[in-house]
XYZ file of C-alpha atoms in Angstrom:
223
model
C -13.065 -4.415 -18.859
C -9.782 -6.294 -19.270
C -10.949 -9.085 -16.960
C -14.228 -9.247 -18.862
C -12.366 -9.567 -22.174
C -10.345 -12.582 -21.039
C -13.111 -14.301 -19.074
C -15.675 -13.652 -21.803
C -13.422 -15.145 -24.460
C -12.624 -18.124 -22.218
C -16.293 -18.784 -21.467
C -17.236 -18.611 -25.149
C -14.352 -20.875 -26.151
C -15.120 -23.504 -23.513
C -18.785 -23.496 -24.452
C -18.485 -23.564 -28.259
C -15.061 -24.963 -29.173
C -13.755 -26.822 -26.138
C -12.121 -29.791 -27.871
C -10.659 -27.561 -30.594
C -9.017 -24.990 -28.312
C -7.474 -27.552 -25.950
C -5.899 -29.441 -28.866
C -2.327 -28.624 -29.880
C 0.111 -29.987 -32.457
C 0.885 -33.090 -30.365
C -2.099 -33.954 -28.180
C -5.787 -33.297 -27.631
C -8.444 -34.106 -25.077
C -8.235 -35.866 -22.582
C -4.432 -35.486 -22.361
C -4.834 -31.736 -22.730
C -7.930 -30.367 -21.037
C -7.442 -26.603 -20.502
C -6.725 -24.038 -23.249
C -3.796 -21.662 -23.410
C -4.311 -17.904 -23.514
C -3.321 -17.786 -27.194
C -5.774 -20.520 -28.204
C -8.550 -18.891 -26.173
C -8.246 -15.355 -27.517
C -7.083 -15.985 -31.056
C -8.133 -19.288 -32.598
C -11.912 -19.259 -32.945
C -14.860 -17.029 -33.772
C -16.671 -15.460 -31.907
C -14.431 -15.600 -28.835
C -11.553 -13.973 -30.711
C -13.712 -11.077 -31.900
C -15.340 -10.472 -28.521
C -11.905 -10.362 -26.899
C -10.442 -7.980 -29.492
C -13.393 -5.619 -29.193
C -13.342 -5.492 -25.389
C -9.557 -5.209 -25.107
C -9.602 -2.275 -27.543
C -11.864 -0.427 -25.110
C -9.165 -0.657 -22.435
C -6.581 1.191 -24.572
C -7.647 4.779 -23.702
C -7.435 4.180 -19.943
C -4.090 2.395 -20.321
C -2.629 5.282 -22.353
C -4.082 7.827 -19.926
C -2.402 6.003 -17.048
C 0.980 6.261 -18.789
C 0.416 9.987 -19.319
C -0.595 10.541 -15.690
C 2.518 8.808 -14.390
C 4.668 10.922 -16.706
C 3.085 14.170 -15.509
C 3.361 13.012 -11.902
C 7.079 12.165 -12.097
C 8.292 14.724 -14.660
C 9.589 17.268 -12.138
C 10.775 15.023 -9.316
C 12.383 12.324 -11.489
C 12.423 13.385 -15.174
C 14.609 10.505 -16.371
C 12.469 7.897 -14.655
C 9.339 9.587 -15.987
C 10.586 9.345 -19.584
C 11.793 5.740 -19.235
C 8.541 4.649 -17.595
C 6.459 6.404 -20.242
C 8.288 4.868 -23.206
C 8.408 1.397 -21.664
C 4.693 1.661 -20.935
C 3.995 2.812 -24.483
C 6.051 -0.010 -26.026
C 4.378 -2.465 -23.667
C 0.971 -1.300 -24.873
C 2.093 -1.611 -28.494
C 3.405 -5.170 -28.005
C 0.155 -6.053 -26.234
C -1.676 -5.009 -29.394
C 0.775 -7.155 -31.353
C -0.117 -10.451 -29.681
C -3.803 -9.538 -29.377
C -4.435 -8.625 -33.030
C -1.849 -10.915 -34.640
C -3.155 -14.216 -33.327
C -1.268 -17.497 -33.175
C -3.379 -18.754 -36.072
C -2.470 -15.665 -38.160
C 1.300 -15.778 -37.668
C 2.621 -17.916 -34.835
C 6.124 -16.398 -34.856
C 4.983 -12.757 -34.756
C 2.450 -13.594 -32.044
C 5.111 -15.289 -29.897
C 7.698 -12.520 -30.408
C 5.175 -9.858 -29.394
C 4.078 -11.838 -26.342
C 7.687 -12.417 -25.213
C 8.504 -8.730 -25.767
C 5.438 -7.755 -23.733
C 6.485 -10.034 -20.884
C 10.061 -8.696 -20.887
C 8.870 -5.069 -20.926
C 6.474 -5.791 -18.071
C 9.353 -6.585 -15.700
C 11.051 -3.122 -15.759
C 7.612 -1.494 -15.966
C 6.613 -3.132 -12.687
C 9.920 -2.299 -11.012
C 9.688 1.382 -11.965
C 6.100 1.624 -10.744
C 7.012 0.034 -7.413
C 9.650 2.748 -6.975
C 7.233 5.512 -7.996
C 3.989 4.548 -6.250
C 4.797 6.381 -3.011
C 5.123 9.680 -4.899
C 1.435 9.953 -5.756
C -0.149 13.176 -4.415
C -3.625 11.896 -5.206
C -4.045 10.078 -1.916
C -3.233 11.589 1.456
C -2.813 8.353 3.391
C 0.884 7.459 3.636
C 0.125 4.107 5.260
C -2.204 3.212 2.423
C 0.487 4.013 -0.134
C 3.016 1.903 1.782
C 0.558 -0.997 1.945
C -0.135 -0.659 -1.764
C 3.577 -0.705 -2.538
C 3.835 -3.938 -0.550
C 0.946 -5.403 -2.564
C 2.679 -4.396 -5.800
C 5.833 -6.132 -4.590
C 4.010 -9.400 -3.864
C 2.173 -9.355 -7.187
C 5.484 -8.675 -8.958
C 7.124 -11.627 -7.184
C 4.232 -13.908 -8.138
C 4.493 -12.714 -11.740
C 8.227 -13.415 -11.868
C 7.790 -16.697 -10.005
C 5.333 -17.958 -12.628
C 7.809 -17.561 -15.494
C 10.289 -20.430 -14.762
C 7.631 -23.172 -14.407
C 5.835 -21.836 -17.475
C 9.056 -22.151 -19.501
C 9.700 -25.599 -18.008
C 6.323 -26.986 -19.059
C 6.571 -25.333 -22.476
C 9.889 -27.125 -23.091
C 8.323 -30.387 -21.929
C 5.551 -29.859 -24.453
C 7.552 -28.516 -27.394
C 10.800 -30.483 -27.102
C 10.003 -33.608 -25.096
C 6.383 -33.908 -26.319
C 4.997 -34.898 -22.907
C 1.236 -35.353 -22.794
C -0.482 -32.863 -20.501
C 2.501 -30.514 -20.336
C 0.734 -27.866 -22.404
C -2.197 -27.776 -19.994
C 0.234 -27.156 -17.120
C 1.907 -24.474 -19.236
C -1.505 -22.905 -19.884
C -2.237 -22.490 -16.161
C 0.986 -20.545 -15.611
C 0.319 -18.490 -18.747
C -3.095 -17.564 -17.360
C -1.450 -16.801 -14.000
C 0.755 -14.196 -15.709
C -2.358 -12.545 -17.123
C -4.020 -12.511 -13.683
C -0.975 -11.007 -11.955
C -0.499 -8.464 -14.742
C -4.096 -7.251 -14.422
C -3.846 -7.249 -10.608
C -0.705 -5.100 -10.746
C -2.284 -2.506 -13.041
C -5.464 -2.412 -10.955
C -3.491 -1.257 -7.899
C -3.204 2.156 -9.550
C -6.727 2.762 -8.214
C -5.210 3.340 -4.769
C -2.558 5.755 -6.020
C -5.006 7.816 -8.076
C -8.240 7.404 -6.124
C -8.379 11.082 -5.121
C -7.723 12.315 -8.659
C -10.577 14.226 -10.252
C -10.510 14.980 -13.954
C -12.929 17.622 -15.181
C -13.533 19.687 -18.257
C -14.142 23.282 -17.160
C -15.502 25.667 -19.765
C -13.723 28.969 -20.126
C -15.376 32.281 -19.490
C -17.213 33.678 -22.494
C -15.489 36.546 -24.225
C -16.708 39.870 -23.050
C -18.588 41.755 -25.680
C -16.647 44.618 -27.072
C -18.228 47.973 -26.676
């Protein structure tokens, strides 16, 4: 659903508003030829609305995942469970901040929420890498170890994308170099890809989990 929200918004934006969403305060097409995440999801109708609707549908599963990790870790590592839960909750809140307060609504609030989300994602990823091998919902230890390794590589790619993204943003904002914002946009999109990839790895850790609603026994009739 999350992938569909971003790709759907991108496809709509490229099809209907290409020249508008690649333009920034300094340059437009052909100097800038690929839109940033913020311009794609927040600047134009109907891409903005499609994205906001689809991303809202991902909230229940995201909140459920935080709750499951808390329940899973509460006895073995209660402090880590609480820290992970609250970081995850704040991360979800800041995600809503930059999704529903778009750059065209309030650029400063949008940027602060996006930066806060990115900063919260770093400890969130680290804590999950340390907790993934504790899942009882898969019985394959090798699979858990392999998944932890995948989480590590995705985390490193996420962190590795931040310095060049900042570099190109400075080139755009301060030095006003043509094309720098397009380069910045690719690394911004890379962060989204790695973020979604990291969360999707929870499928391995919880693949044997079954949730069911079991009705209670009817009350026996009193004689």
